[in-house]
Amino acid sequence: MNDNMTLEQARKTFWLKNNYRPMGELFDNGFLTVGRLKWGAKKAYESAIRKASVVLLTQKQKMPETIIEKGVIPKNLDEARSVIWPFSKKIGKNGRTMGELVDNRDITKKDLAYALEEAWDEQVRSAARIILSSMLGLENGKVSETKGALKVTANRSFMEQQIEKISFKQGALVGGVLAFCFILLLADFIYMGVTGALYSIFDFILKTKIIGVAFLVIVVMLSVLLGNFLIKHTAEKKYDKLDIQLKNHKLGREGEEKSIDVMRESLDGSCHVFRNLILPNKKEDMDIVLVAPYGVFVFEVKNYNGKYKNIGDSWFYSKKEKWVAFKDNPTAQAKRNACNLAEYLESDFTRNKCKKWVTPIIVLSNADSNCDEENPSVPIWRIQYLAEELGNMPEKRTISEQLQKEICQKLEDLYKKDNLQSTI
């Protein structure tokens, strides 16, 4: 594959469009990690990048791993990336390097800015400064280009509304159970007072003393146990189900925000991103829609934990060492959303004499999840290589400028109808 490419030629080869620099420069400053070079060797659209990646990967694997001792101030990006992140406990990932966490989007520019201001260790502050400068340099490069920065239109309250709805249901469930118990207890006291049973109980306790008190305690304990049993098998199950839904929505929002951050760094003003898009007469939202000169794309973002595998259209997850099939898997969701969007935009494609086509893509936003693929019918992109995947898209225009403009306007109008638009 790299028969005719020398190390010098590989170093002079330019990387992807979203970080268009000589690969030798990116290799020296630590940007081209082993993971990125493996990705480039396997998936890069341009053959020159694939060949250069193979050459530089061989070179990289011969070099000793960069390890920076505690207290040593990093001087370049490679050394900065190897510094251990001191606030790992907050994200549950102890002992990870800053480079790994940045690639996986477990720490953001906001976290690096916090470390730059608050970290007591000068090594960590210097590493945060170097990495943050590198990230901001990429974004500033996009802003300074004639095309400007990526446009993002968001249904800013959609995810919050879903989370609020579930939280309200949880509160209503707990309040309802407590109110029911209180009313039941109050009614029981009133009934016993009217029938004279309450007086009889007090009289029994006064006459029998210890036996009466013991009897009362036993009755109360049995009542509590019975109530606990009923709640565990009714209200608590419902509450736990709502709690899982709430956790999944929060994880989903986190995954979408990670993906949007990468897109801001990788795409320019020739592209427009729409978040949580809901088509007319549809209940299901589309996580991310990208309208670019090279096509229309629907991204289904999944922040999964655990072990999964995808074979063609089918998805399975590991449960107690067994593979269990998904009922409504990411591939089906992505294809359904792409089909619905294509149908909605059909008149625009037809009017501009363009082929009606929307491409579905799945993004796995948790870099720690384990997903094996076998002939996936929908592309699966990992968050740690999302920037590379976006930069790898062919720059050739496949939809006319007029069609792109009409599609963006039509989608923006969907947000305006509900006064939910937030364009950044």
Short mmCIF file of C-alpha atoms in Angstrom, two decimals:
data_model
loop_
_atom_site.label_atom_id
_atom_site.label_comp_id
_atom_site.label_asym_id
_atom_site.label_seq_id
_atom_site.Cartn_x
_atom_site.Cartn_y
_atom_site.Cartn_z
CA MET A 1 0.00 0.00 0.00
CA ASN A 2 2.92 2.32 0.77
CA ASP A 3 5.30 0.87 -1.89
CA ASN A 4 6.25 4.17 -3.52
CA MET A 5 5.90 6.55 -0.57
CA THR A 6 8.92 7.54 1.43
CA LEU A 7 8.90 9.00 4.94
CA GLU A 8 9.70 12.42 3.50
CA GLN A 9 6.77 12.21 1.08
CA ALA A 10 4.46 11.04 3.85
CA ARG A 11 5.45 14.03 6.02
CA LYS A 12 4.69 16.42 3.16
CA THR A 13 1.24 14.93 2.52
CA PHE A 14 -1.56 17.16 3.80
CA TRP A 15 -4.07 15.84 6.32
CA LEU A 16 -7.86 16.20 6.06
CA LYS A 17 -9.59 19.44 5.10
CA ASN A 18 -10.63 20.31 8.67
CA ASN A 19 -6.95 20.40 9.74
CA TYR A 20 -5.23 20.96 6.43
CA ARG A 21 -1.57 20.87 7.41
CA PRO A 22 1.43 18.69 6.46
CA MET A 23 1.16 15.36 8.24
CA GLY A 24 4.78 15.69 9.35
CA GLU A 25 3.91 18.83 11.31
CA LEU A 26 0.88 17.14 12.89
CA PHE A 27 3.00 14.06 13.62
CA ASP A 28 5.66 16.12 15.40
CA ASN A 29 3.27 18.09 17.58
CA GLY A 30 1.41 14.96 18.72
CA PHE A 31 -1.89 15.49 16.90
CA LEU A 32 -1.47 12.37 14.76
CA THR A 33 -1.84 9.72 17.44
CA VAL A 34 -1.63 5.99 16.81
CA GLY A 35 -5.44 5.89 16.78
CA ARG A 36 -5.75 8.67 14.19
CA LEU A 37 -3.09 7.13 11.97
CA LYS A 38 -4.83 3.73 12.11
CA TRP A 39 -8.08 5.46 11.19
CA GLY A 40 -6.34 7.30 8.31
CA ALA A 41 -4.75 4.11 6.98
CA LYS A 42 -8.13 2.36 6.91
CA LYS A 43 -10.73 5.03 6.16
CA ALA A 44 -9.20 8.13 4.55
CA TYR A 45 -10.92 8.98 1.26
CA GLU A 46 -7.69 10.08 -0.44
CA SER A 47 -5.22 7.30 -1.22
CA ALA A 48 -2.25 9.61 -0.50
CA ILE A 49 -3.46 10.10 3.09
CA ARG A 50 -3.97 6.34 3.50
CA LYS A 51 -0.44 5.61 2.27
CA ALA A 52 1.10 8.40 4.37
CA SER A 53 -0.77 7.15 7.43
CA VAL A 54 0.73 3.68 7.00
CA VAL A 55 4.26 5.11 6.73
CA LEU A 56 3.88 7.42 9.72
CA LEU A 57 2.14 4.73 11.78
CA THR A 58 5.15 2.47 11.28
CA GLN A 59 7.38 5.35 12.37
CA LYS A 60 5.17 6.08 15.38
CA GLN A 61 5.19 2.49 16.58
CA LYS A 62 8.99 2.47 16.58
CA MET A 63 9.08 5.48 18.91
CA PRO A 64 8.85 5.08 22.70
CA GLU A 65 5.54 6.16 24.19
CA THR A 66 5.58 9.74 25.42
CA ILE A 67 5.51 9.68 29.22
CA ILE A 68 5.95 12.90 31.14
CA GLU A 69 7.09 12.68 34.73
CA LYS A 70 5.12 14.40 37.45
CA GLY A 71 6.17 18.02 37.86
CA VAL A 72 7.80 18.34 34.43
CA ILE A 73 6.30 21.22 32.42
CA PRO A 74 5.09 20.08 28.96
CA LYS A 75 6.64 21.92 26.02
CA ASN A 76 4.50 20.65 23.12
CA LEU A 77 1.12 19.13 22.35
CA ASP A 78 2.40 15.55 22.53
CA GLU A 79 3.74 16.06 26.06
CA ALA A 80 0.63 18.01 27.11
CA ARG A 81 -1.64 15.19 25.96
CA SER A 82 0.26 12.68 28.13
CA VAL A 83 -0.40 14.60 31.38
CA ILE A 84 -2.84 12.85 33.73
CA TRP A 85 -6.12 14.73 34.21
CA PRO A 86 -6.41 15.50 37.95
CA PHE A 87 -10.21 15.83 38.07
CA SER A 88 -10.97 12.35 36.75
CA LYS A 89 -13.10 11.33 39.74
CA LYS A 90 -15.76 13.82 38.68
CA ILE A 91 -16.27 11.94 35.41
CA GLY A 92 -15.57 8.48 36.81
CA LYS A 93 -12.48 7.85 34.67
CA ASN A 94 -9.43 7.82 36.91
CA GLY A 95 -5.85 7.81 35.66
CA ARG A 96 -6.70 8.89 32.10
CA THR A 97 -4.46 11.24 30.15
CA MET A 98 -5.73 14.63 29.00
CA GLY A 99 -5.19 13.65 25.38
CA GLU A 100 -7.37 10.54 25.66
CA LEU A 101 -10.15 12.41 27.48
CA VAL A 102 -10.10 15.26 24.95
CA ASP A 103 -10.26 12.83 22.01
CA ASN A 104 -13.17 11.01 23.66
CA ARG A 105 -14.89 14.33 24.44
CA ASP A 106 -15.05 13.46 28.12
CA ILE A 107 -13.51 16.85 28.86
CA THR A 108 -14.34 19.99 26.91
CA LYS A 109 -12.83 23.41 26.33
CA LYS A 110 -14.76 24.60 29.38
CA ASP A 111 -13.06 21.92 31.52
CA LEU A 112 -9.64 22.89 30.15
CA ALA A 113 -10.33 26.56 30.90
CA TYR A 114 -11.29 25.58 34.46
CA ALA A 115 -8.02 23.64 34.85
CA LEU A 116 -6.08 26.58 33.46
CA GLU A 117 -7.51 28.82 36.20
CA GLU A 118 -8.01 26.48 39.14
CA ALA A 119 -5.51 23.59 38.96
CA TRP A 120 -2.83 23.89 41.64
CA ASP A 121 -0.31 21.88 39.58
CA GLU A 122 1.67 23.99 37.10
CA GLN A 123 2.09 20.91 34.88
CA VAL A 124 -1.68 20.57 34.51
CA ARG A 125 -2.16 24.31 33.90
CA SER A 126 0.50 24.31 31.17
CA ALA A 127 -0.95 21.18 29.54
CA ALA A 128 -4.44 22.71 29.59
CA ARG A 129 -3.11 25.90 27.99
CA ILE A 130 -1.32 24.02 25.17
CA ILE A 131 -4.29 21.75 24.37
CA LEU A 132 -6.82 24.57 24.60
CA SER A 133 -4.71 26.78 22.32
CA SER A 134 -4.58 23.97 19.75
CA MET A 135 -8.37 23.47 19.87
CA LEU A 136 -9.14 27.18 19.69
CA GLY A 137 -6.68 27.56 16.83
CA LEU A 138 -8.74 25.14 14.75
CA GLU A 139 -11.99 26.95 15.56
CA ASN A 140 -10.52 30.40 14.95
CA GLY A 141 -9.26 29.16 11.60
CA LYS A 142 -12.85 28.25 10.67
CA VAL A 143 -14.19 31.62 11.81
CA SER A 144 -11.53 33.58 9.91
CA GLU A 145 -12.29 31.78 6.66
CA THR A 146 -14.51 33.57 4.17
CA LYS A 147 -17.25 31.00 4.75
CA GLY A 148 -17.32 31.79 8.47
CA ALA A 149 -18.30 29.49 11.32
CA LEU A 150 -20.76 26.60 11.25
CA LYS A 151 -24.40 27.64 11.68
CA VAL A 152 -26.35 25.68 14.31
CA THR A 153 -30.12 25.93 14.70
CA ALA A 154 -31.42 24.29 17.85
CA ASN A 155 -34.75 23.40 19.33
CA ARG A 156 -33.28 24.75 22.53
CA SER A 157 -36.00 23.54 24.86
CA PHE A 158 -36.74 20.09 23.41
CA MET A 159 -34.42 17.99 25.58
CA GLU A 160 -35.14 20.16 28.61
CA GLN A 161 -38.87 19.67 28.07
CA GLN A 162 -38.45 15.90 27.93
CA ILE A 163 -36.38 15.90 31.12
CA GLU A 164 -38.86 18.22 32.85
CA LYS A 165 -41.78 15.99 31.85
CA ILE A 166 -40.13 12.90 33.32
CA SER A 167 -39.11 14.78 36.50
CA PHE A 168 -42.68 16.03 36.86
CA LYS A 169 -44.03 12.48 36.46
CA GLN A 170 -41.62 11.28 39.15
CA GLY A 171 -42.71 14.05 41.53
CA ALA A 172 -46.38 13.42 40.77
CA LEU A 173 -45.95 9.69 41.41
CA VAL A 174 -44.28 10.21 44.81
CA GLY A 175 -46.78 12.92 45.76
CA GLY A 176 -49.68 10.73 44.69
CA VAL A 177 -48.49 7.78 46.77
CA LEU A 178 -47.95 9.96 49.86
CA ALA A 179 -51.33 11.66 49.41
CA PHE A 180 -53.05 8.29 49.01
CA CYS A 181 -51.43 6.95 52.20
CA PHE A 182 -52.35 10.09 54.14
CA ILE A 183 -55.98 10.01 52.95
CA LEU A 184 -56.23 6.29 53.73
CA LEU A 185 -54.84 6.82 57.24
CA LEU A 186 -57.08 9.81 57.88
CA ALA A 187 -60.17 7.93 56.65
CA ASP A 188 -59.27 4.99 58.87
CA PHE A 189 -58.99 7.21 61.94
CA ILE A 190 -62.31 8.92 61.14
CA TYR A 191 -64.03 5.55 60.63
CA MET A 192 -62.66 4.16 63.88
CA GLY A 193 -63.70 7.34 65.69
CA VAL A 194 -67.27 7.16 64.37
CA THR A 195 -67.69 3.43 65.09
CA GLY A 196 -66.04 3.62 68.50
CA ALA A 197 -63.22 1.29 67.50
CA LEU A 198 -60.59 3.92 68.33
CA TYR A 199 -61.89 4.19 71.93
CA SER A 200 -61.88 0.40 72.24
CA ILE A 201 -58.24 0.22 71.12
CA PHE A 202 -57.14 2.84 73.64
CA ASP A 203 -59.14 1.11 76.36
CA PHE A 204 -57.50 -2.24 75.47
CA ILE A 205 -54.00 -0.69 75.64
CA LEU A 206 -54.69 0.97 79.02
CA LYS A 207 -56.02 -2.26 80.51
CA THR A 208 -53.42 -4.69 79.14
CA LYS A 209 -50.50 -2.20 79.26
CA ILE A 210 -47.39 -3.98 77.90
CA ILE A 211 -49.38 -6.56 75.93
CA GLY A 212 -51.49 -3.83 74.36
CA VAL A 213 -48.47 -1.72 73.41
CA ALA A 214 -46.74 -4.78 71.93
CA PHE A 215 -49.88 -5.61 69.95
CA LEU A 216 -50.04 -2.04 68.62
CA VAL A 217 -46.37 -2.15 67.58
CA ILE A 218 -46.90 -5.46 65.76
CA VAL A 219 -49.93 -4.07 63.92
CA VAL A 220 -47.98 -0.96 62.90
CA MET A 221 -44.99 -3.03 61.72
CA LEU A 222 -47.20 -5.35 59.71
CA SER A 223 -48.91 -2.33 58.14
CA VAL A 224 -45.54 -0.81 57.23
CA LEU A 225 -44.32 -4.12 55.73
CA LEU A 226 -47.52 -4.52 53.74
CA GLY A 227 -47.32 -0.93 52.51
CA ASN A 228 -43.64 -1.37 51.59
CA PHE A 229 -44.46 -4.57 49.68
CA LEU A 230 -47.25 -2.88 47.74
CA ILE A 231 -45.11 0.18 46.92
CA LYS A 232 -42.14 -1.98 45.79
CA HIS A 233 -44.32 -3.94 43.39
CA THR A 234 -46.27 -0.96 42.05
CA ALA A 235 -45.10 2.63 42.56
CA GLU A 236 -41.38 1.86 42.97
CA LYS A 237 -41.23 -0.07 39.68
CA LYS A 238 -42.88 2.83 37.90
CA TYR A 239 -40.50 5.28 39.61
CA ASP A 240 -37.44 3.22 38.62
CA LYS A 241 -38.68 3.10 35.02
CA LEU A 242 -39.04 6.90 35.00
CA ASP A 243 -35.58 7.21 36.57
CA ILE A 244 -34.06 5.13 33.75
CA GLN A 245 -35.85 7.30 31.17
CA LEU A 246 -34.51 10.44 32.85
CA LYS A 247 -30.96 9.06 32.90
CA ASN A 248 -31.19 8.06 29.23
CA HIS A 249 -32.42 11.52 28.21
CA LYS A 250 -29.55 13.17 30.08
CA LEU A 251 -27.03 10.80 28.49
CA GLY A 252 -28.60 11.51 25.09
CA ARG A 253 -28.28 15.24 25.58
CA GLU A 254 -24.66 14.83 26.66
CA GLY A 255 -23.88 12.75 23.56
CA GLU A 256 -25.50 15.27 21.23
CA GLU A 257 -23.58 18.15 22.81
CA LYS A 258 -20.30 16.26 22.34
CA SER A 259 -21.12 15.72 18.66
CA ILE A 260 -22.08 19.35 18.11
CA ASP A 261 -18.79 20.50 19.70
CA VAL A 262 -16.85 18.36 17.22
CA MET A 263 -18.89 19.70 14.32
CA ARG A 264 -18.16 23.30 15.36
CA GLU A 265 -14.45 22.50 15.23
CA SER A 266 -14.62 20.58 11.95
CA LEU A 267 -17.19 22.32 9.72
CA ASP A 268 -17.40 25.86 8.37
CA GLY A 269 -20.14 28.32 7.40
CA SER A 270 -20.91 26.45 4.17
CA CYS A 271 -22.73 23.95 6.39
CA HIS A 272 -25.81 24.25 8.58
CA VAL A 273 -26.69 21.93 11.48
CA PHE A 274 -30.17 21.45 12.94
CA ARG A 275 -30.65 19.91 16.40
CA ASN A 276 -33.67 17.93 17.64
CA LEU A 277 -35.59 18.55 14.43
CA ILE A 278 -39.24 17.44 14.51
CA LEU A 279 -41.11 17.12 11.22
CA PRO A 280 -44.82 17.97 10.96
CA ASN A 281 -47.09 15.17 12.24
CA LYS A 282 -44.11 13.29 13.68
CA LYS A 283 -43.39 12.70 17.36
CA GLU A 284 -39.84 11.39 17.03
CA ASP A 285 -37.09 14.01 16.82
CA MET A 286 -33.94 13.80 14.72
CA ASP A 287 -30.85 14.26 16.87
CA ILE A 288 -28.76 16.14 14.29
CA VAL A 289 -29.39 17.07 10.66
CA LEU A 290 -26.49 18.38 8.57
CA VAL A 291 -27.16 20.30 5.35
CA ALA A 292 -23.92 20.73 3.42
CA PRO A 293 -22.82 21.35 -0.18
CA TYR A 294 -22.08 17.63 -0.39
CA GLY A 295 -25.51 16.44 0.76
CA VAL A 296 -28.07 16.12 3.54
CA PHE A 297 -27.28 13.85 6.50
CA VAL A 298 -29.24 12.61 9.50
CA PHE A 299 -27.20 11.64 12.57
CA GLU A 300 -28.60 9.26 15.17
CA VAL A 301 -26.47 9.84 18.30
CA LYS A 302 -26.23 7.04 20.87
CA ASN A 303 -24.45 7.41 24.21
CA TYR A 304 -24.42 3.68 24.97
CA ASN A 305 -22.56 1.95 27.79
CA GLY A 306 -21.53 -1.68 27.68
CA LYS A 307 -20.95 -4.13 24.86
CA TYR A 308 -22.85 -4.22 21.55
CA LYS A 309 -22.62 -5.63 18.06
CA ASN A 310 -24.15 -4.65 14.75
CA ILE A 311 -24.66 -7.16 11.93
CA GLY A 312 -26.23 -5.60 8.84
CA ASP A 313 -29.55 -4.12 10.00
CA SER A 314 -29.57 -5.97 13.35
CA TRP A 315 -28.26 -4.79 16.72
CA PHE A 316 -27.57 -6.81 19.87
CA TYR A 317 -26.47 -5.91 23.39
CA SER A 318 -24.70 -8.11 25.91
CA LYS A 319 -26.75 -9.09 28.96
CA LYS A 320 -25.53 -11.73 31.40
CA GLU A 321 -23.15 -13.16 28.76
CA LYS A 322 -25.97 -13.49 26.23
CA TRP A 323 -26.72 -11.43 23.12
CA VAL A 324 -30.15 -9.80 23.20
CA ALA A 325 -31.67 -8.18 20.09
CA PHE A 326 -32.79 -4.54 20.15
CA LYS A 327 -36.50 -3.94 19.63
CA ASP A 328 -35.99 -0.61 17.83
CA ASN A 329 -32.33 -0.35 16.99
CA PRO A 330 -30.21 2.66 15.90
CA THR A 331 -30.06 1.47 12.28
CA ALA A 332 -33.86 1.31 12.02
CA GLN A 333 -34.18 4.73 13.68
CA ALA A 334 -31.56 6.34 11.43
CA LYS A 335 -33.09 4.88 8.25
CA ARG A 336 -36.60 5.87 9.32
CA ASN A 337 -35.54 9.45 10.05
CA ALA A 338 -33.62 9.72 6.77
CA CYS A 339 -36.63 8.39 4.83
CA ASN A 340 -39.05 10.79 6.58
CA LEU A 341 -36.79 13.77 5.94
CA ALA A 342 -36.30 12.81 2.28
CA GLU A 343 -40.09 12.60 1.84
CA TYR A 344 -40.53 15.99 3.51
CA LEU A 345 -37.93 17.58 1.20
CA GLU A 346 -39.07 15.73 -1.93
CA SER A 347 -40.66 18.80 -3.57
CA ASP A 348 -37.45 20.79 -3.05
CA PHE A 349 -35.29 18.06 -4.61
CA THR A 350 -37.70 17.70 -7.53
CA ARG A 351 -37.99 21.43 -8.18
CA ASN A 352 -34.20 21.75 -8.33
CA LYS A 353 -33.84 18.60 -10.46
CA CYS A 354 -31.73 16.81 -7.86
CA LYS A 355 -31.93 13.21 -6.72
CA LYS A 356 -33.93 12.83 -3.53
CA TRP A 357 -31.46 11.43 -1.03
CA VAL A 358 -30.71 11.81 2.70
CA THR A 359 -27.82 9.84 4.21
CA PRO A 360 -28.28 8.23 7.65
CA ILE A 361 -25.28 8.00 10.00
CA ILE A 362 -24.97 6.59 13.53
CA VAL A 363 -22.63 8.27 16.03
CA LEU A 364 -21.51 6.40 19.15
CA SER A 365 -20.75 9.22 21.58
CA ASN A 366 -19.29 7.12 24.40
CA ALA A 367 -15.74 6.16 23.47
CA ASP A 368 -15.66 3.52 26.22
CA SER A 369 -18.52 1.50 24.76
CA ASN A 370 -17.57 -1.64 22.86
CA CYS A 371 -19.32 -2.14 19.53
CA ASP A 372 -18.34 -4.76 16.96
CA GLU A 373 -19.46 -4.23 13.37
CA GLU A 374 -20.14 -6.68 10.59
CA ASN A 375 -21.30 -5.24 7.25
CA PRO A 376 -23.27 -2.35 8.81
CA SER A 377 -26.02 -1.06 6.51
CA VAL A 378 -25.66 2.41 8.08
CA PRO A 379 -22.20 3.91 8.72
CA ILE A 380 -21.15 3.88 12.39
CA TRP A 381 -18.87 6.70 13.50
CA ARG A 382 -17.07 6.92 16.86
CA ILE A 383 -16.94 10.18 18.77
CA GLN A 384 -13.13 10.01 19.06
CA TYR A 385 -12.85 9.99 15.25
CA LEU A 386 -15.88 12.11 14.41
CA ALA A 387 -13.69 15.07 13.38
CA GLU A 388 -11.78 12.82 10.98
CA GLU A 389 -14.98 11.35 9.53
CA LEU A 390 -16.35 14.85 8.90
CA GLY A 391 -13.08 16.01 7.40
CA ASN A 392 -13.03 12.91 5.20
CA MET A 393 -16.26 13.82 3.40
CA PRO A 394 -15.64 14.63 -0.28
CA GLU A 395 -15.74 18.38 -0.93
CA LYS A 396 -17.44 17.99 -4.30
CA ARG A 397 -20.82 19.73 -4.34
CA THR A 398 -23.65 17.25 -4.87
CA ILE A 399 -26.61 19.58 -4.30
CA SER A 400 -27.00 23.00 -5.87
CA GLU A 401 -26.46 26.14 -3.82
CA GLN A 402 -30.10 27.09 -4.43
CA LEU A 403 -31.37 23.72 -3.18
CA GLN A 404 -29.18 23.94 -0.10
CA LYS A 405 -30.55 27.41 0.66
CA GLU A 406 -34.17 26.28 0.19
CA ILE A 407 -33.71 23.23 2.41
CA CYS A 408 -32.14 25.29 5.19
CA GLN A 409 -34.95 27.84 5.02
CA LYS A 410 -37.61 25.13 5.07
CA LEU A 411 -36.07 23.46 8.11
CA GLU A 412 -35.57 26.77 9.93
CA ASP A 413 -39.26 27.53 9.45
CA LEU A 414 -40.13 24.41 11.47
CA TYR A 415 -38.46 25.95 14.52
CA LYS A 416 -40.01 29.37 14.00
CA LYS A 417 -43.53 27.94 14.03
CA ASP A 418 -43.09 26.92 17.66
CA ASN A 419 -40.88 29.87 18.63
CA LEU A 420 -38.16 27.42 19.56
CA GLN A 421 -35.41 28.62 17.25
CA SER A 422 -31.93 29.36 18.50
CA THR A 423 -29.38 29.92 15.74
CA ILE A 424 -25.75 30.18 16.73
#
